[in-house]
Coordinates of C-alpha atoms and ligand atoms in Angstrom, one line a residue:
M4 CA 3.9 -61.8 16.4
A5 CA 1.9 -62.8 13.4
T6 CA 2.9 -61.3 10.1
F7 CA 1.4 -62.1 6.7
K8 CA 1.8 -61.2 3.1
I9 CA -0.5 -59.6 0.7
G10 CA 1.2 -59.8 -2.7
D11 CA 4.7 -58.3 -2.0
L12 CA 3.6 -56.3 1.1
T13 CA 4.2 -57.7 4.6
I14 CA 1.6 -56.7 7.2
G15 CA 2.9 -56.6 10.8
G16 CA 6.6 -56.5 9.9
R17 CA 9.1 -53.7 10.3
Q18 CA 7.5 -51.5 7.6
K19 CA 4.5 -49.4 8.7
I20 CA 1.6 -49.6 6.3
V21 CA -0.4 -46.6 5.0
M22 CA -4.0 -47.1 3.7
A23 CA -5.5 -44.0 2.3
G24 CA -8.4 -42.9 0.1
P25 CA -11.9 -41.5 0.2
C26 CA -14.5 -42.6 2.7
A27 CA -16.8 -43.4 -0.2
I28 CA -15.9 -43.9 -3.9
E29 CA -17.8 -41.1 -5.6
G30 CA -16.8 -41.6 -9.2
R31 CA -14.1 -42.8 -11.5
E32 CA -12.2 -39.6 -11.9
Q33 CA -12.4 -38.8 -8.2
L34 CA -10.9 -42.2 -7.3
L35 CA -8.2 -42.2 -9.9
Q36 CA -7.1 -38.7 -8.8
I37 CA -6.9 -39.7 -5.2
A38 CA -5.2 -43.0 -6.0
R39 CA -2.4 -41.3 -8.0
E40 CA -1.9 -38.7 -5.3
V41 CA -1.6 -41.1 -2.4
K42 CA 0.6 -43.5 -4.4
A43 CA 2.9 -40.6 -5.2
R44 CA 3.2 -39.8 -1.5
G45 CA 4.1 -43.4 -0.6
A46 CA 0.8 -45.0 0.5
H47 CA 0.6 -48.8 0.1
I48 CA -3.2 -49.5 0.0
L49 CA -6.1 -47.6 -1.5
R50 CA -9.2 -47.5 0.6
G51 CA -12.7 -46.6 -0.7
G52 CA -16.2 -47.7 0.2
A53 CA -18.5 -49.0 -2.5
Y54 CA -21.1 -50.2 0.0
K55 CA -21.4 -47.6 2.8
P56 CA -22.9 -48.3 6.3
R57 CA -24.4 -44.8 6.8
T58 CA -26.1 -43.9 10.0
S59 CA -28.9 -42.3 8.1
P60 CA -30.7 -44.3 5.3
H61 CA -31.2 -40.9 3.6
S62 CA -27.4 -40.3 3.2
F63 CA -25.4 -41.5 0.1
Q64 CA -25.1 -45.2 0.3
G65 CA -22.2 -45.8 -2.1
L66 CA -22.0 -46.7 -5.8
G67 CA -22.2 -50.5 -5.2
P68 CA -20.7 -52.7 -8.0
Q69 CA -19.8 -49.7 -10.1
G70 CA -17.6 -48.5 -7.2
L71 CA -15.9 -51.8 -7.1
F72 CA -15.0 -51.6 -10.8
Y73 CA -13.5 -48.2 -10.3
L74 CA -11.5 -49.5 -7.3
K75 CA -10.0 -52.3 -9.3
E76 CA -9.1 -50.0 -12.1
A77 CA -7.4 -47.5 -9.8
G78 CA -5.6 -50.3 -8.0
E79 CA -4.3 -51.7 -11.3
E80 CA -3.3 -48.4 -12.7
T81 CA -1.3 -47.3 -9.6
G82 CA -0.1 -50.6 -8.4
L83 CA -1.8 -50.0 -5.0
L84 CA -3.5 -52.8 -3.2
T85 CA -7.2 -52.1 -2.5
I86 CA -9.5 -52.5 0.5
T87 CA -13.2 -52.0 0.7
E88 CA -16.0 -52.8 3.2
V89 CA -18.3 -55.8 3.0
M90 CA -21.6 -55.4 4.7
E91 CA -23.5 -58.5 3.6
P92 CA -22.6 -62.1 2.8
E93 CA -24.4 -61.6 -0.6
E94 CA -21.8 -59.0 -1.6
L95 CA -18.8 -61.1 -0.7
D96 CA -18.2 -63.1 -4.0
L97 CA -18.2 -59.9 -6.1
I98 CA -16.0 -58.0 -3.6
C99 CA -13.5 -60.8 -3.5
K100 CA -13.2 -60.6 -7.3
Y101 CA -12.6 -56.8 -7.3
A102 CA -10.7 -56.0 -4.1
D103 CA -7.5 -57.3 -2.5
I104 CA -8.5 -56.9 1.1
L105 CA -11.9 -57.1 2.9
Q106 CA -12.9 -54.6 5.5
V107 CA -15.4 -55.4 8.2
G108 CA -16.7 -52.1 9.6
A109 CA -17.4 -51.2 13.2
R110 CA -21.1 -51.7 12.7
N111 CA -20.5 -55.3 11.7
M112 CA -17.9 -56.4 14.2
F113 CA -20.7 -58.3 16.1
N114 CA -22.1 -59.8 12.9
Y115 CA -20.9 -63.3 13.6
P116 CA -22.4 -65.0 10.5
L117 CA -20.6 -62.5 8.3
L118 CA -17.3 -63.0 10.2
K119 CA -17.6 -66.8 9.7
R120 CA -18.4 -66.4 6.1
I121 CA -15.3 -64.2 5.6
G122 CA -13.3 -66.7 7.6
R123 CA -14.0 -69.3 4.9
T124 CA -12.5 -67.1 2.1
D125 CA -8.8 -66.8 1.3
K126 CA -8.8 -63.0 1.3
P127 CA -6.9 -60.9 3.8
V128 CA -9.3 -59.0 6.1
M129 CA -9.2 -56.0 8.3
L130 CA -11.6 -56.1 11.2
K131 CA -12.6 -52.8 12.8
R132 CA -13.4 -52.5 16.4
S133 CA -17.1 -51.7 17.1
F134 CA -17.5 -48.3 18.9
M135 CA -19.2 -50.2 21.7
A136 CA -16.9 -53.3 22.0
T137 CA -14.5 -54.1 24.8
V138 CA -11.0 -55.3 23.8
E139 CA -12.0 -58.8 24.7
E140 CA -15.2 -58.7 22.6
F141 CA -13.0 -57.3 19.7
L142 CA -10.5 -60.2 20.0
L143 CA -13.2 -62.8 20.3
A144 CA -14.8 -61.4 17.1
S145 CA -11.4 -61.8 15.3
E146 CA -11.4 -65.5 16.4
Y147 CA -14.6 -66.1 14.5
I148 CA -12.7 -65.4 11.4
L149 CA -9.5 -67.2 12.4
K150 CA -11.4 -70.3 13.5
E151 CA -12.8 -70.8 10.0
G152 CA -9.3 -71.0 8.6
N153 CA -8.5 -67.5 7.3
Q154 CA -5.4 -66.5 9.2
R155 CA -4.7 -63.3 7.3
V156 CA -6.5 -61.1 9.8
M157 CA -5.5 -57.6 10.9
L158 CA -7.4 -55.5 13.4
C159 CA -8.2 -51.8 13.4
E160 CA -8.6 -49.4 16.3
R161 CA -11.1 -46.7 15.2
G162 CA -12.3 -45.3 18.4
I163 CA -15.0 -46.0 20.9
R164 CA -18.0 -44.1 22.2
T165 CA -17.4 -42.3 25.5
F166 CA -19.2 -39.4 27.3
D167 CA -17.0 -36.9 25.6
H168 CA -18.2 -35.5 22.2
I169 CA -15.4 -33.1 21.5
T170 CA -14.2 -35.9 19.2
R171 CA -16.6 -38.1 17.2
N172 CA -15.1 -41.2 19.0
T173 CA -12.4 -41.6 21.6
L174 CA -9.4 -43.1 19.9
D175 CA -8.3 -45.8 22.4
L176 CA -4.5 -45.6 22.0
A177 CA -3.9 -47.8 25.1
S178 CA -5.7 -50.6 23.4
I179 CA -3.0 -50.9 20.7
P180 CA -0.1 -52.3 22.7
I181 CA -2.6 -54.4 24.8
I182 CA -4.2 -55.9 21.7
K183 CA -0.8 -56.7 20.2
K184 CA 0.2 -58.4 23.4
M185 CA -3.0 -60.3 23.8
S186 CA -3.6 -61.4 20.2
G187 CA -0.3 -61.1 18.3
L188 CA -2.3 -59.8 15.3
P189 CA -1.2 -56.8 13.3
I190 CA -3.2 -53.7 14.2
I191 CA -3.9 -50.5 12.2
V192 CA -4.8 -47.2 13.7
D193 CA -7.6 -45.1 12.1
P194 CA -7.4 -41.5 13.3
S195 CA -10.1 -40.4 10.8
H196 CA -13.0 -42.3 12.4
G197 CA -11.2 -42.3 15.7
T198 CA -11.4 -38.5 16.1
G199 CA -13.8 -37.2 13.4
R200 CA -11.5 -34.2 13.1
S201 CA -9.1 -33.6 10.3
D202 CA -7.2 -31.1 12.5
I203 CA -5.9 -33.8 14.8
I204 CA -5.4 -36.7 12.4
I205 CA -1.7 -36.2 12.0
P206 CA -0.7 -36.2 15.7
M207 CA -3.1 -39.1 16.4
A208 CA -1.6 -41.1 13.4
M209 CA 1.9 -40.6 14.9
A210 CA 0.7 -41.4 18.4
G211 CA -0.9 -44.7 17.1
L212 CA 2.4 -45.7 15.5
V213 CA 4.4 -44.9 18.5
A214 CA 2.0 -47.0 20.5
G215 CA 2.9 -49.9 18.3
A216 CA 0.4 -49.9 15.4
D217 CA 1.5 -51.6 12.3
G218 CA 0.0 -49.0 10.0
V219 CA -2.4 -46.1 9.6
M220 CA -5.7 -45.8 7.7
V221 CA -6.8 -42.2 6.8
E222 CA -9.5 -40.7 4.6
V223 CA -8.2 -38.5 1.8
H224 CA -10.2 -36.3 -0.7
P225 CA -9.2 -33.5 -3.0
N226 CA -11.9 -31.3 -1.6
P227 CA -13.1 -32.7 1.8
K228 CA -15.8 -30.0 2.1
K229 CA -17.5 -31.5 -0.9
A230 CA -17.0 -35.1 0.1
L231 CA -20.2 -37.2 0.1
S232 CA -19.3 -38.7 3.4
D233 CA -17.0 -38.0 6.4
G234 CA -15.6 -34.8 5.0
L235 CA -14.8 -33.4 8.5
Q236 CA -12.4 -36.2 9.2
T237 CA -10.8 -36.3 5.8
L238 CA -7.3 -34.9 4.8
D239 CA -6.9 -32.8 1.7
F240 CA -3.9 -33.5 -0.5
P241 CA -1.5 -30.9 1.1
H242 CA -2.3 -32.3 4.6
F243 CA -1.9 -35.9 3.4
K244 CA 1.6 -34.9 2.1
E245 CA 2.3 -33.3 5.4
M246 CA 1.3 -36.4 7.3
M247 CA 3.5 -38.6 5.0
D248 CA 6.5 -36.3 5.6
E249 CA 6.0 -36.3 9.3
L250 CA 5.6 -40.1 9.3
G251 CA 9.0 -40.3 7.4
D252 CA 10.6 -38.2 10.2
L253 CA 9.0 -40.5 12.8
Y254 CA 10.2 -43.7 11.2
R255 CA 13.8 -42.4 11.1
Y256 CA 13.5 -41.4 14.8
L257 CA 12.0 -44.8 15.7
A258 CA 14.7 -46.7 13.7
S259 CA 17.5 -44.7 15.5
A260 CA 15.9 -45.3 18.9
E261 CA 15.7 -49.0 18.1
E262 CA 19.4 -49.1 17.0
K263 CA 20.4 -47.4 20.2
R264 CA 18.4 -49.8 22.3
T265 CA 19.9 -52.8 20.5
N266 CA 23.4 -51.4 20.9
R267 CA 22.8 -50.9 24.5
I268 CA 21.6 -54.5 24.9
T269 CA 24.4 -56.0 22.9
G270 CA 27.0 -53.8 24.6
A271 CA 28.1 -52.2 21.3
T272 CA 28.0 -48.8 22.9
N273 CA 28.3 -47.6 26.5
P274 CA 25.1 -46.4 28.1
Ligands
LIG14 C1 -15.0 -46.5 7.0 O1 -13.8 -47.0 7.2 O2 -15.3 -45.8 6.1 C2 -16.0 -46.8 8.1 C3 -17.3 -46.8 7.8 O3 -15.5 -47.1 9.3 P1 -16.1 -47.6 10.6 O4 -16.7 -48.9 10.3 O5 -15.0 -47.7 11.5 O6 -17.2 -46.6 11.1
LIG15 MN1 -15.7 -43.0 6.6

């Protein structure tokens, strides 16, 4: 199983990673407030879009370079690593200067020139599954990056389009162990985009980790109703704390289950 380091953080190791932050960076104060809160609750990586791939050209498109400056400042102040989306090759040099991890969004998973260009950088990258990609297409897309030399690639299951619209996307939990088995790459579960519903983010985050995900990405905002994008799938601060507490319980349960399994195998305890 491939693991890699970003600074002191190991991706794909025993420790599960939490990436949290707003869908879009809306301003300096907003981002600093969120960064401080998610750091205090134990997150490892601050997420926030500066260049937003919105379905409608009339929606908020992100703060662009100004957003990147805020992201860097919030990362430096809190000690969190940062991740942000790259939409075009022209943005790449600037984003590499200001963020620790590159995100390729669902809409760009099939953008092979962009993937190749990212493959020639030395920045860790998280590639999100397109909502219309099969697992095989997803893995082949990741190979566009790997083939150019960049080996610090993690994947992200963020739901696919199905006939059912009770959720925004259908979070494909079964893909998680399959992808790990087929690719050996670390994989993150994104229950925000994967469901579009803040009321089921926590159980789906837990389910993703139980399925074998190496971490969770969730959207967090002090007032999701006022968020400029994706408010419906965003946790407020009390619910983010609740998620982190529940994940703590889950890690303890998983560690004890693992210990029992190892003891059984090594014969340290009777079955
Ligand atoms: C995001 O993470 O904010 C995002 C736009 O995600 P996706 O590309 O999965 O839609
Ligand atoms: Mn979003």
